[in-house]
Coordinates of C-alpha atoms in Angstrom, one line a residue:
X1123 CA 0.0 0.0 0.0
X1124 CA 1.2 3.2 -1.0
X1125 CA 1.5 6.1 1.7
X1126 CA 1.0 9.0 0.7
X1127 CA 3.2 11.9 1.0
X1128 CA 1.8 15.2 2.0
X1129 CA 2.5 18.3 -0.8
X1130 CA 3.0 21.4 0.7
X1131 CA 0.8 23.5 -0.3
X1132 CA 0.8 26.6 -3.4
X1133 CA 2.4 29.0 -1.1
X1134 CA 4.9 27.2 0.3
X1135 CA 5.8 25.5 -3.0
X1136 CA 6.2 29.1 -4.6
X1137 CA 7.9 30.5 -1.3
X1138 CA 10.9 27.7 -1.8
X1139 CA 11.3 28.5 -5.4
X1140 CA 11.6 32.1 -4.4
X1141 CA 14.2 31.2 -1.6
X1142 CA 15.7 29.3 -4.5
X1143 CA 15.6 31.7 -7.2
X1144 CA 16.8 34.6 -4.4
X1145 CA 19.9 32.3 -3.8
X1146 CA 20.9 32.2 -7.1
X1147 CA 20.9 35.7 -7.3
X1148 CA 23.2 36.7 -4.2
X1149 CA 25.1 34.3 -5.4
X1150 CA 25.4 35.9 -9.0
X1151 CA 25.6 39.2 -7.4
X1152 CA 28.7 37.9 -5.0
X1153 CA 26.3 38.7 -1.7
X1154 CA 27.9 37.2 1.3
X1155 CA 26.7 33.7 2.1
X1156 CA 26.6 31.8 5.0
X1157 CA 29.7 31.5 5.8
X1158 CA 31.2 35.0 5.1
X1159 CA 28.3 36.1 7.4
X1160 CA 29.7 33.9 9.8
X1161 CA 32.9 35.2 9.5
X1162 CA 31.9 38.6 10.0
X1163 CA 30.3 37.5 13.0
X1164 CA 33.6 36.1 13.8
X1165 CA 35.3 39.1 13.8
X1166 CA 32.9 40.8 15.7
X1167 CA 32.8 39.0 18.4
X1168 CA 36.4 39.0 18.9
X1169 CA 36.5 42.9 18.3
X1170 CA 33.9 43.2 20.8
X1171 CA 35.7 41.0 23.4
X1172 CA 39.1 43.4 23.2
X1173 CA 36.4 46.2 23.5
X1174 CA 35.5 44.7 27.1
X1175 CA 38.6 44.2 27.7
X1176 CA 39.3 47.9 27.1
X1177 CA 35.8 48.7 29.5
X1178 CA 37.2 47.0 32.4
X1179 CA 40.7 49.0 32.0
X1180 CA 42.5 46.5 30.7
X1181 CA 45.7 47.6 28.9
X1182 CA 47.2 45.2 27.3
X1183 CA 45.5 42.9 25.1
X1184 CA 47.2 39.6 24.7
X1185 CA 46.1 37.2 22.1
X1186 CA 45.3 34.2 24.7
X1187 CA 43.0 36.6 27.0
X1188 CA 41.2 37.9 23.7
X1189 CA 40.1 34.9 22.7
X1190 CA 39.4 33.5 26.2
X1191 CA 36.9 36.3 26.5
X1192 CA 35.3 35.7 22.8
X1193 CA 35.1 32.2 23.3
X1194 CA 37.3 31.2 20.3
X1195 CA 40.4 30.0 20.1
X1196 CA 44.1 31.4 19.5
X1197 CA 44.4 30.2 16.0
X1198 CA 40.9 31.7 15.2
X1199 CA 41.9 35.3 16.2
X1200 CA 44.8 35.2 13.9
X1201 CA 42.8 33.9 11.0
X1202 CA 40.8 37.1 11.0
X1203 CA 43.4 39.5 11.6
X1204 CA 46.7 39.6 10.9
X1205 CA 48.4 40.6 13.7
X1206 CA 46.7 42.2 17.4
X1207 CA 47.6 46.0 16.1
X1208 CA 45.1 45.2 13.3
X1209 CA 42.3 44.0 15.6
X1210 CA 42.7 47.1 18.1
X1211 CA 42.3 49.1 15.1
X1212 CA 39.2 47.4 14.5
X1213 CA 38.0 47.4 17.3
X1214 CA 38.4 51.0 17.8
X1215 CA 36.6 51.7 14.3
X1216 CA 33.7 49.5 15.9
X1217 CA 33.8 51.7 19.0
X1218 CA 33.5 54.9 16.8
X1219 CA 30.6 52.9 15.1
X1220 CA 29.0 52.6 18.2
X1221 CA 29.1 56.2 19.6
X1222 CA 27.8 57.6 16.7
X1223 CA 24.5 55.5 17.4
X1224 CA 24.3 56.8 20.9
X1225 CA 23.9 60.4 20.1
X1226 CA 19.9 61.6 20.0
X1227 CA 18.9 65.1 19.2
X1228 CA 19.2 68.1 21.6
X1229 CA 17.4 71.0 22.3
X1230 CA 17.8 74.1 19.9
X1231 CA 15.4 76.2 21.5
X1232 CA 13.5 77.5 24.5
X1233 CA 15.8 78.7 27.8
X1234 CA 19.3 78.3 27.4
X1235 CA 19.9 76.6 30.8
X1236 CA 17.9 73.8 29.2
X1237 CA 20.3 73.1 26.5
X1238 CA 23.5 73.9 27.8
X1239 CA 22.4 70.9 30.9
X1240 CA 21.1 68.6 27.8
X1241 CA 24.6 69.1 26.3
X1242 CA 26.4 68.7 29.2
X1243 CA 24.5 65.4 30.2
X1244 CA 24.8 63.6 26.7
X1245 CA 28.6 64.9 26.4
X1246 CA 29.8 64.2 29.8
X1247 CA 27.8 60.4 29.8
X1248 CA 29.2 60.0 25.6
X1249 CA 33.2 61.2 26.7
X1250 CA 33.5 59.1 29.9
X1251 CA 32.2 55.7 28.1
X1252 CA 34.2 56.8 24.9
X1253 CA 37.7 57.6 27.6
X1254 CA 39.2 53.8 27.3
X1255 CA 39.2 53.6 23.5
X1256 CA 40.5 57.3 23.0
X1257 CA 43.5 56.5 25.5
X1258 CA 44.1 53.4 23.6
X1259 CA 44.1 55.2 20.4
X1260 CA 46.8 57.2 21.9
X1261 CA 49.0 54.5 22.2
X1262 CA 48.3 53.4 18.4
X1263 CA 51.8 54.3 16.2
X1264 CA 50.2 54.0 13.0
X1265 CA 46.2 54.1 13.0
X1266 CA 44.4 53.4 10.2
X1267 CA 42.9 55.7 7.9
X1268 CA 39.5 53.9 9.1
X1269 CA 40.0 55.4 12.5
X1270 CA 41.6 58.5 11.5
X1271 CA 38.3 59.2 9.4
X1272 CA 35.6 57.6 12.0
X1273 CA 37.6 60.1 14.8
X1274 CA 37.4 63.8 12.3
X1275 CA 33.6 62.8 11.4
X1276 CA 32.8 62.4 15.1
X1277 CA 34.8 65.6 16.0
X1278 CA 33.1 67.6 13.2
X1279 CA 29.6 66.3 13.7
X1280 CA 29.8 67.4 17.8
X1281 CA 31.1 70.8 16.2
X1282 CA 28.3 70.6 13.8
X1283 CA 25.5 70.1 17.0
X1284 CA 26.9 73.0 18.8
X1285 CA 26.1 75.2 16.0
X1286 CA 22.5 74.3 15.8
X1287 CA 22.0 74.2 19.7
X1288 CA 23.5 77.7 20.7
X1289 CA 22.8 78.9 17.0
X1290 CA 20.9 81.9 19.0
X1291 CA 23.9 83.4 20.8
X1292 CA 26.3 82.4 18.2
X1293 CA 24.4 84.7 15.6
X1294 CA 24.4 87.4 17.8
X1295 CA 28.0 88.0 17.6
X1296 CA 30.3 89.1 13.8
X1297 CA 31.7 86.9 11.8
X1298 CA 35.6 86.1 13.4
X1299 CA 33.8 86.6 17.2
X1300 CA 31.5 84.1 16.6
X1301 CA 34.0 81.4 15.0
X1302 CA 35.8 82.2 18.8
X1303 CA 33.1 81.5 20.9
X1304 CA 32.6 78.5 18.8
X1305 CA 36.1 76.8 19.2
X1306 CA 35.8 77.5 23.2
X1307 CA 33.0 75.8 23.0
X1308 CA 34.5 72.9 21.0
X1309 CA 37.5 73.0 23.5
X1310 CA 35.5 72.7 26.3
X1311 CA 32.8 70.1 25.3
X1312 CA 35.2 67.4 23.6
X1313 CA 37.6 64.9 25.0
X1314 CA 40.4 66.7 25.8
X1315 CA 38.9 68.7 28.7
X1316 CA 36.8 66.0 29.7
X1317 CA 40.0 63.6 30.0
X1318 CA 42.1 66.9 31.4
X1319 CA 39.4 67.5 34.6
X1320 CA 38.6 63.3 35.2
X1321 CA 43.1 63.0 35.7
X1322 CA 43.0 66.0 37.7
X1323 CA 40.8 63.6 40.1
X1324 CA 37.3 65.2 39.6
X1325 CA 34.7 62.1 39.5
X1326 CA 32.5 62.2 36.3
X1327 CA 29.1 64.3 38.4
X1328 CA 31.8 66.9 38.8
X1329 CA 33.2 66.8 35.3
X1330 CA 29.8 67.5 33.8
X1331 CA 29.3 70.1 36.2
X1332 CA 32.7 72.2 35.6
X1333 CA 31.9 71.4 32.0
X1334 CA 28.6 73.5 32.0
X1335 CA 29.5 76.1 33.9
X1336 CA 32.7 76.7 31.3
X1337 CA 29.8 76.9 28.4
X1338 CA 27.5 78.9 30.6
X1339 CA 30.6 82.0 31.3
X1340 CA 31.5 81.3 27.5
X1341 CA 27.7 82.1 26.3
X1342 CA 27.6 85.0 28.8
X1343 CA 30.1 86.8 26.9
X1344 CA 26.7 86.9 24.0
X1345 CA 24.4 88.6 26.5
X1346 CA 26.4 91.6 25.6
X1347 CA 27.8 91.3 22.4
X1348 CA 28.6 95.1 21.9
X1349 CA 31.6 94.5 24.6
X1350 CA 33.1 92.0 22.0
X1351 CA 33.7 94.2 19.3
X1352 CA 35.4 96.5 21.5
X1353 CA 37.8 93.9 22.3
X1354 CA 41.7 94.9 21.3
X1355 CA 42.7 93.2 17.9
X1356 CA 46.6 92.4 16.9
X1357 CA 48.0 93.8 13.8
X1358 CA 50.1 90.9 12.2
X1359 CA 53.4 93.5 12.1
X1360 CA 53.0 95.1 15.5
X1361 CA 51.4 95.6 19.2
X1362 CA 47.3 95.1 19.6
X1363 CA 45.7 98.1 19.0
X1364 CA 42.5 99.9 20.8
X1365 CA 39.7 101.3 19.1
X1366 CA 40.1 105.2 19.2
X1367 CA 38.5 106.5 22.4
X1368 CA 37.4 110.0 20.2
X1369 CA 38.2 113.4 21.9
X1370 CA 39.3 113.6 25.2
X1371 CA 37.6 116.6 27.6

């Protein structure tokens, strides 16, 4: 007696030859199959595991502990990079990746106490997570143009965002006093004073909070932007000069 063996229906039927047919086509179009996406996933996870390495202060990242931590082995971290220089510097990139993602929109309106604390929160929370990988990126000789890239868009884009959320008091000032008041801001909202006030032993609370009172005495200066242009300007062949006082009584 003959058993019968269940079709599957129309659907399914056309749903495999679609699988099918799609297949083909990755495969003529040279998208990644199953076990370059495996791969990638490889390397991810082994970047990932130097990057908690990095988290928990770690500096040095030996080959044997990388892998430990990724759950591969030795042999496996050297098939997918080249040498550990080249997986920090990947890892790094990843990082980069990763902080772009975290950054959501801030205020560019309403009281300016509101956005200079939004900007102090998301900088101050965005620069202390960010601290491991920029002190290891310190301690790269040669970094790749990857990272060099990933690092300029960051610090452009962050220069970018303070333009549109103090876009009020920058516009109140002329042309070269404005492009001041932006690089102090730059200066003091970026890594380098963050990093310079957590060595100097201030815990991260207090960071964010000597980091918004720097923007709040920097904006100040906009409140009155008619003492500005009466500020002393350097000829580039002799002594600063001082706007002419008119007659004296």
């Amino acid at each position: 007696m003959k058993q019968s063996h269940p079709q599957a229906p129309d659907g399914a039927r056309s749903a495999a030859r679609e699988q099918r047919d799609g297949a083909r086509e990755r495969a003529r179009r040279g998208a990644p199959d199953g076990r370059t996406e495996r791969g990638r996933q490889t390397r991810e996870k082994i970047a990932d595991a130097m990057l908690s390495l990095l988290d928990e202060g770690e500096t040095q990242f030996p080959a044997d502990r990388v892998a430990e931590r990724a759950g591969v082995s030795r042999r496996l971290v050297f098939h997918h990079f080249a040498d550990m220089a080249q997986l920090q510097d990947t890892a790094i990139a990843r990082r980069l990746d990763q902080l772009a993602a975290q950054i959501k929109p801030l205020p560019t309106d309403g009281p300016r106490q509101a956005r200079v604390a939004a900007l102090a929160e998301q900088r101050a929370r965005i620069l202390e997570w960010i601290t491991p990988a920029r002190l290891t990126m310190m301690r790269l000789e040669n970094p790749s143009e990857r990272v060099e890239e990933a690092t300029r868009q960051v610090m452009d884009f962050a220069r970018r965002r303070l333009t549109e959320v103090f876009a009020v008091e920058l516009g109140r000032l002329p042309g070269e006093r404005g492009a001041d008041l932006l690089n102090g801001l730059d200066a003091v909202t970026t890594w380098g004073a963050w990093h310079h006030w957590r060595s100097s032993g201030l815990d991260p609370e207090a960071a964010r909070r000597a980091m918004e009172t720097a923007v709040h005495a920097l904006l100040a200066v906009t409140d009155r932007p008619e003492s500005v242009t009466d500020l002393p300007e350097t000829r580039p062949d002799g002594p600063e000069t001082r706007p002419d006082p008119g007659p004296r009584a």
